[in-house]
PDB file of C-alpha atoms in Angstrom:
ATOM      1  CA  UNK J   1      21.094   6.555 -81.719  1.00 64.00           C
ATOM      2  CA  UNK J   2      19.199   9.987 -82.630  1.00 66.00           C
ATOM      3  CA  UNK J   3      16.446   8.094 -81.596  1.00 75.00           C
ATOM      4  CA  UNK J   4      17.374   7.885 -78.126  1.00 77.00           C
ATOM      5  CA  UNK J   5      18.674  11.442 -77.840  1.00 78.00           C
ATOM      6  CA  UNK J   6      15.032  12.747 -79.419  1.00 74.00           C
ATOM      7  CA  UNK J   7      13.460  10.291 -77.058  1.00 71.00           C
ATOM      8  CA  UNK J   8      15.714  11.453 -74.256  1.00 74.00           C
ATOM      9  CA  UNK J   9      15.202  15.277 -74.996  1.00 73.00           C
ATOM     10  CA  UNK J  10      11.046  14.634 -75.141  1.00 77.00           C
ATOM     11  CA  UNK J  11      11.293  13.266 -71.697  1.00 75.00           C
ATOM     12  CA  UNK J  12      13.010  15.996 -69.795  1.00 79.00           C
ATOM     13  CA  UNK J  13       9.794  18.410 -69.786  1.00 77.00           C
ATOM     14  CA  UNK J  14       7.286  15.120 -68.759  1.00 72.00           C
ATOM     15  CA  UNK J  15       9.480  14.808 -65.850  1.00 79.00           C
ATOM     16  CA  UNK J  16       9.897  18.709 -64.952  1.00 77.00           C
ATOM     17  CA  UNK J  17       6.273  18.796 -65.270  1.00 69.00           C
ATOM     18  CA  UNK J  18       5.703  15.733 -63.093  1.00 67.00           C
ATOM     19  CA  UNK J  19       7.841  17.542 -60.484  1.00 71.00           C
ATOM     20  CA  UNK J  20       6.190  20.445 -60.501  1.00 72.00           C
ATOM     21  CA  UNK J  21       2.499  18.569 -60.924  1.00 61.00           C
ATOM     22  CA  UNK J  22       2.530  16.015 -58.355  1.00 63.00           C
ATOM     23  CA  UNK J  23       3.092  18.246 -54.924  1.00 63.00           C
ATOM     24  CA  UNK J  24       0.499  20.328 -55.880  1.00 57.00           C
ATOM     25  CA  UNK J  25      -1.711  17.086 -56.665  1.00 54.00           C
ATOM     26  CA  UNK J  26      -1.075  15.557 -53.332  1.00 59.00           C
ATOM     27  CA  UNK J  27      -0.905  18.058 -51.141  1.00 56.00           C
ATOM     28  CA  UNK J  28      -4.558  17.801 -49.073  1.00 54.00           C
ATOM     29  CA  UNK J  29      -4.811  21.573 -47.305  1.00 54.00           C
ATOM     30  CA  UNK J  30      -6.275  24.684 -49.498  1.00 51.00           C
ATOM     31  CA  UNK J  31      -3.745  27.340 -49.697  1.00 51.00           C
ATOM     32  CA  UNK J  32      -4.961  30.186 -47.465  1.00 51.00           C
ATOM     33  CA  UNK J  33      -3.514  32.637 -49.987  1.00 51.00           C
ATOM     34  CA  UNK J  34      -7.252  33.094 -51.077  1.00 52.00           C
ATOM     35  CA  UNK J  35      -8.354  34.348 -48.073  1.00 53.00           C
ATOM     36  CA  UNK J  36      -7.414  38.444 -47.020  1.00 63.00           C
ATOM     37  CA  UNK J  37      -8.302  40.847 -43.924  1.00 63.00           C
ATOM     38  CA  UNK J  38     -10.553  42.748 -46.614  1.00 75.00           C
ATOM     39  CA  UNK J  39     -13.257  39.642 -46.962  1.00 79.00           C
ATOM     40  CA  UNK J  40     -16.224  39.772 -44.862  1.00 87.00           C
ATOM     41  CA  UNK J  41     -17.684  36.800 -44.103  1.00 89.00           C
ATOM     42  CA  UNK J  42     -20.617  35.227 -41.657  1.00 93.00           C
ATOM     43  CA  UNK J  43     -21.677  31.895 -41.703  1.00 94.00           C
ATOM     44  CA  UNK J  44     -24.854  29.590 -39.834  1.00 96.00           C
ATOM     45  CA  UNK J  45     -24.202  25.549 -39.373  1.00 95.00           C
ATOM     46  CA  UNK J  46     -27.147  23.929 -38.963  1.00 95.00           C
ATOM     47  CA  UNK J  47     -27.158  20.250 -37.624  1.00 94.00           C
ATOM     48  CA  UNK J  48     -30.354  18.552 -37.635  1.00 92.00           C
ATOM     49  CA  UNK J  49     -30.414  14.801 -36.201  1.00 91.00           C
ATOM     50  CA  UNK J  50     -34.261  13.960 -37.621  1.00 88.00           C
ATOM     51  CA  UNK J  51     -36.427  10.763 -37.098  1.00 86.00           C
ATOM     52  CA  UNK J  52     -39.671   9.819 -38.892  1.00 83.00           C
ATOM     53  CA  UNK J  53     -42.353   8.570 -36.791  1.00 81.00           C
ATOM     54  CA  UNK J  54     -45.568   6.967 -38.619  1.00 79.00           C
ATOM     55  CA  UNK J  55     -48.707   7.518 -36.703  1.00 76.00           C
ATOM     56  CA  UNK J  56     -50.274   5.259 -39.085  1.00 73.00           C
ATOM     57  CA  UNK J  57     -52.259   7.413 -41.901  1.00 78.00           C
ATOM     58  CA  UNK J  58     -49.395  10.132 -41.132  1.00 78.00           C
ATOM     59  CA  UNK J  59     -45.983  10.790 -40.613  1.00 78.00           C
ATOM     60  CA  UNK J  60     -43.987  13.029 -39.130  1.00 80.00           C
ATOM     61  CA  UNK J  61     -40.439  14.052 -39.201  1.00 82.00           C
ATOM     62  CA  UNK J  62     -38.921  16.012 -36.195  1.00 83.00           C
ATOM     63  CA  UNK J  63     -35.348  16.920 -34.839  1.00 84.00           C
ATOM     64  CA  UNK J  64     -34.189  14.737 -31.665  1.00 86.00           C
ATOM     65  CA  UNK J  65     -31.013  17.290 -31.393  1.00 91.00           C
ATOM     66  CA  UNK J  66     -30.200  20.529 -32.980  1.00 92.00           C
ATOM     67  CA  UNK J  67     -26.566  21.999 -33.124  1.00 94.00           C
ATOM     68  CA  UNK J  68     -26.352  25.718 -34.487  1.00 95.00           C
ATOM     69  CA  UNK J  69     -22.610  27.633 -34.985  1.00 95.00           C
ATOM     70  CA  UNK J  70     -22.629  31.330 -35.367  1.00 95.00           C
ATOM     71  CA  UNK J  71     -19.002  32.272 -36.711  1.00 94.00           C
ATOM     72  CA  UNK J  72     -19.007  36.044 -36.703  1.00 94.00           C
ATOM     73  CA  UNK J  73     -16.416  38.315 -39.109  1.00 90.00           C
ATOM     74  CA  UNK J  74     -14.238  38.786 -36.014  1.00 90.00           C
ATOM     75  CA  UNK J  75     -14.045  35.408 -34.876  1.00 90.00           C
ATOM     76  CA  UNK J  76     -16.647  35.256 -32.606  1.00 93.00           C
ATOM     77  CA  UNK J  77     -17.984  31.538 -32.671  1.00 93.00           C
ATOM     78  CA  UNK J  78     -21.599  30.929 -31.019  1.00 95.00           C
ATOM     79  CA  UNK J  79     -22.328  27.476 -30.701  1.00 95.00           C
ATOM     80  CA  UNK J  80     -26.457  26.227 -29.416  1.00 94.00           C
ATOM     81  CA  UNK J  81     -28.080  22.806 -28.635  1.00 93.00           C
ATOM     82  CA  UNK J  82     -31.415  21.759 -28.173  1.00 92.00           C
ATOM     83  CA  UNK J  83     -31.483  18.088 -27.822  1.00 88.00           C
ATOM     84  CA  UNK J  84     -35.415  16.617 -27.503  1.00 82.00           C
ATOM     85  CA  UNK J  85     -36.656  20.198 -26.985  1.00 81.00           C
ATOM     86  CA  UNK J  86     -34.707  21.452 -24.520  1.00 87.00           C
ATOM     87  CA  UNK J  87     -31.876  24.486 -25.396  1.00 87.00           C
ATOM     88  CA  UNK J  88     -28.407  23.792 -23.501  1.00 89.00           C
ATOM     89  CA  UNK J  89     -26.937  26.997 -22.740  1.00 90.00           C
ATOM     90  CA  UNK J  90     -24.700  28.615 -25.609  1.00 91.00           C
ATOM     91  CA  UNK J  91     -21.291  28.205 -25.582  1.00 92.00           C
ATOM     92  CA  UNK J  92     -19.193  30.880 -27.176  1.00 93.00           C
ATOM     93  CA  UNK J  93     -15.301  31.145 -28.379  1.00 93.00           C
ATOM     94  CA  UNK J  94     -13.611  33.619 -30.315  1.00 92.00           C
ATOM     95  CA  UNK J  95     -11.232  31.379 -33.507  1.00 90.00           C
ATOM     96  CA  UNK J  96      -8.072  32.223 -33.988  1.00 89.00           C
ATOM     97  CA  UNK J  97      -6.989  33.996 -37.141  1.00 86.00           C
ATOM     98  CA  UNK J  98      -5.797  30.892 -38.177  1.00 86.00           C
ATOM     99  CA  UNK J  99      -8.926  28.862 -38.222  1.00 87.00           C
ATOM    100  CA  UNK J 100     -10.764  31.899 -39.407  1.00 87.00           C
ATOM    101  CA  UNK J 101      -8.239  32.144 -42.864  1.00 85.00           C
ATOM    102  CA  UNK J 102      -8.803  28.298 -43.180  1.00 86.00           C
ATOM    103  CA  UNK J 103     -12.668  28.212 -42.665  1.00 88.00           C
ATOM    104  CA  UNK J 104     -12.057  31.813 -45.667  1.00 86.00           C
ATOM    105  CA  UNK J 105      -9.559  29.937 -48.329  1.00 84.00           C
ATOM    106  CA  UNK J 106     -11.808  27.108 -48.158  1.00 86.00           C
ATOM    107  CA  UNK J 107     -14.747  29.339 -49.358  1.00 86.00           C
ATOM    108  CA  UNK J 108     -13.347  31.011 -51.698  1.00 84.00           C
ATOM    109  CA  UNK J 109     -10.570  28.934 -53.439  1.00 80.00           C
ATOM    110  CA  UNK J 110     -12.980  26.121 -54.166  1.00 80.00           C
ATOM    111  CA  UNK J 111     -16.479  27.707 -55.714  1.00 82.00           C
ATOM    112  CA  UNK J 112     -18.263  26.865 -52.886  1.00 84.00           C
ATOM    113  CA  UNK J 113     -20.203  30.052 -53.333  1.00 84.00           C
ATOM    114  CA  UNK J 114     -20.760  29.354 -56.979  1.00 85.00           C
ATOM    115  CA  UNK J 115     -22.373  25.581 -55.949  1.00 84.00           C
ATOM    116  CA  UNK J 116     -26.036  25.935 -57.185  1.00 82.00           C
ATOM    117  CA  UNK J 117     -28.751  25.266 -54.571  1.00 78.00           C
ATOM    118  CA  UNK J 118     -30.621  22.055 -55.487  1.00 77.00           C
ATOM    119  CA  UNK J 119     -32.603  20.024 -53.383  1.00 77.00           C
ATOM    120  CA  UNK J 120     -31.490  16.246 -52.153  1.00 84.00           C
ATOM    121  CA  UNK J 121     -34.159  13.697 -52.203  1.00 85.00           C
ATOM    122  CA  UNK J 122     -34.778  11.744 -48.752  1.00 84.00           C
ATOM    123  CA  UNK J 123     -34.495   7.813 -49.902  1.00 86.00           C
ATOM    124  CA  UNK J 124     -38.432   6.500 -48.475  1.00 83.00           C
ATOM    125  CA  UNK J 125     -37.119   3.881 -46.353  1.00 85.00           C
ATOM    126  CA  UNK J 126     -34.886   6.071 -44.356  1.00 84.00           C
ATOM    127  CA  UNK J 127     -36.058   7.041 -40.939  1.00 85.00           C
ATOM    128  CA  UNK J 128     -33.465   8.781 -38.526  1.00 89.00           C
ATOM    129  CA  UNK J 129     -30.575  10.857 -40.947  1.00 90.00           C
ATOM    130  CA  UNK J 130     -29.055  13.849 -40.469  1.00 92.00           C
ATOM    131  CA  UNK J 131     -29.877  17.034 -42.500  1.00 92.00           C
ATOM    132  CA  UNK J 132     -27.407  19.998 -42.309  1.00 92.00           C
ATOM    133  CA  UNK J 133     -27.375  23.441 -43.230  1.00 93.00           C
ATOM    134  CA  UNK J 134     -25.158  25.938 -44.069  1.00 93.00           C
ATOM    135  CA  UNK J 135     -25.726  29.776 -45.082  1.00 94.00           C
ATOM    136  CA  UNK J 136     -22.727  31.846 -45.868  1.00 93.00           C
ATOM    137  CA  UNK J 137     -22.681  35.561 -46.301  1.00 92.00           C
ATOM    138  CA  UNK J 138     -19.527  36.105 -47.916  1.00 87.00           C
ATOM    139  CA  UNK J 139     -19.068  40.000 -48.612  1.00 86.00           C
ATOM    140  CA  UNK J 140     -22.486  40.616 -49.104  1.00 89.00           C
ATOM    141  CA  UNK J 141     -23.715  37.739 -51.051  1.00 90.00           C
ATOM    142  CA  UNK J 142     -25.101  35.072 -49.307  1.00 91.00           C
ATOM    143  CA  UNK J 143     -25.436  31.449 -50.435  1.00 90.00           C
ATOM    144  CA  UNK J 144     -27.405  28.997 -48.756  1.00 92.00           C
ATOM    145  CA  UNK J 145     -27.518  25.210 -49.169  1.00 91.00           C
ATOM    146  CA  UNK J 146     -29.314  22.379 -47.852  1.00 91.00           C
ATOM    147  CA  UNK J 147     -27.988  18.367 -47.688  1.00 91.00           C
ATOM    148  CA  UNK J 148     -29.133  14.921 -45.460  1.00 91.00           C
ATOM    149  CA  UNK J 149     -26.129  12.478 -45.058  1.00 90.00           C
ATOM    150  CA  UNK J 150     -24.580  10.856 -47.502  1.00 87.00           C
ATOM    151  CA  UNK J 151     -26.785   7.395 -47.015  1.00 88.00           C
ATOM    152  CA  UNK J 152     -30.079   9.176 -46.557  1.00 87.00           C
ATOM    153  CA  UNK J 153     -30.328  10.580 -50.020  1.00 87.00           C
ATOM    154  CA  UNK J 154     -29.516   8.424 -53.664  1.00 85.00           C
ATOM    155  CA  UNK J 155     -28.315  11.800 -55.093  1.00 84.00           C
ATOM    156  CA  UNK J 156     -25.021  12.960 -55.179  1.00 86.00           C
ATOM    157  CA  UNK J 157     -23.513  15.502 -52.792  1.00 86.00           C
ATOM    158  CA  UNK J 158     -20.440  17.725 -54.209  1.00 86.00           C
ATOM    159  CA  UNK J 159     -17.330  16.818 -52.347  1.00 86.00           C
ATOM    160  CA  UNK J 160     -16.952  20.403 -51.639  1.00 87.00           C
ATOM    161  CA  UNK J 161     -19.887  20.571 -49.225  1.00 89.00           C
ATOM    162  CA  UNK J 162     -18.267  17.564 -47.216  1.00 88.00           C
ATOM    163  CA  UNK J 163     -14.944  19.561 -46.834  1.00 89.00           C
ATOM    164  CA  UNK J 164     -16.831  22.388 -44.976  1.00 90.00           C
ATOM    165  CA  UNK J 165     -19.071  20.293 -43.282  1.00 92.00           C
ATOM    166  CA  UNK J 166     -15.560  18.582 -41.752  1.00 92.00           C
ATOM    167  CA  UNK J 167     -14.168  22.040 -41.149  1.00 92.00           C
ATOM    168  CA  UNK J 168     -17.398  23.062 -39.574  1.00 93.00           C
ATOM    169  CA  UNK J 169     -17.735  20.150 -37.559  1.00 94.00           C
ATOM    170  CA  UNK J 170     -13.997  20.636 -36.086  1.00 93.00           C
ATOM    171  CA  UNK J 171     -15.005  23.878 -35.101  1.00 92.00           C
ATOM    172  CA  UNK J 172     -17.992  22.560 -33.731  1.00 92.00           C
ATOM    173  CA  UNK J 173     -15.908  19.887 -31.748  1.00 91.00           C
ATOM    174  CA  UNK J 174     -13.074  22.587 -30.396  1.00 89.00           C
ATOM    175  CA  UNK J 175     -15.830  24.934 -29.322  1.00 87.00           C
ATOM    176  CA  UNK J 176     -17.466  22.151 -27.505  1.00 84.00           C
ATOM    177  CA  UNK J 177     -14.322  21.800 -24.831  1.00 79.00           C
TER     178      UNK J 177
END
């Protein structure tokens, strides 16, 4: 009997701490409670869609298409193509304050500026891959960092640099209509 009150007593912070725990576990948006008006912040998207072409001796890898996004501290979004050598005209959009905050907490709540710049290996058999880009300026210190897709490269990239590169892309894709 006073084992099953002990027992019974033990169990009542496990399941007060699985209440608290498990919203914060499953909940899949970063709080933008990171992000204030105070934080400057600029950042370049890069797209690069490249191809390999052997000329027999030599190779040579260049960009079919080229996507660029300027996001601006004010919310001033820039968005460039150049698909086989030839620049589209620029398409610009100021982000709301919401997408700005977002595009913020998601910098700053999860390291991303603290993710060391290392370089991912192109596998040899891959031809056509994409390569992205992304330099961030976030109140005066910038960080920089390079990655191909996921399947072009036997190294690992952070999940962290997928999450912008989704958020990035949306923007990309909203600016676009």
């Amino acid at each position: 009997m006073v084992k099953k009150i002990m027992f019974a007593l033990g169990a009542i912070p496990v399941i007060i701490a699985l209440l608290i725990s498990v919203p914060l576990l499953t909940k899949n948006e970063i709080p933008i409670s990171a992000a204030n008006s105070f934080d400057r912040i600029d950042i370049e998207y890069t797209k690069h869609q490249l191809k390999t072409i052997d000329y027999g001796v030599t190779e040579r890898t260049g960009a079919q298409k080229t996507e660029i996004l300027l996001i601006k501290n004010n919310g001033e979004a820039k968005y460039s193509v150049t698909e086989q050598g030839y620049l589209q005209p620029d398409i610009r959009k100021n982000l709301d304050e919401k997408q700005l905050n977002k595009i913020r907490a998601l910098i700053k709540e999860t390291g991303f500026m603290q993710i060391p710049s290392e370089s991912f290996p192109i596998l040899e058999n891959v031809t056509e891959f994409q390569k992205s880009n992304v330099k961030i300026t976030l109140n005066g210190h910038p960080q920089e960092i390079h990655w191909p897709e996921q399947n072009a490269t036997s190294g690992f990239i952070p999940p962290i640099i997928t999450m912008v590169e989704a958020e990035l892309d949306h923007i990309i894709s909203e600016v676009r209509e």
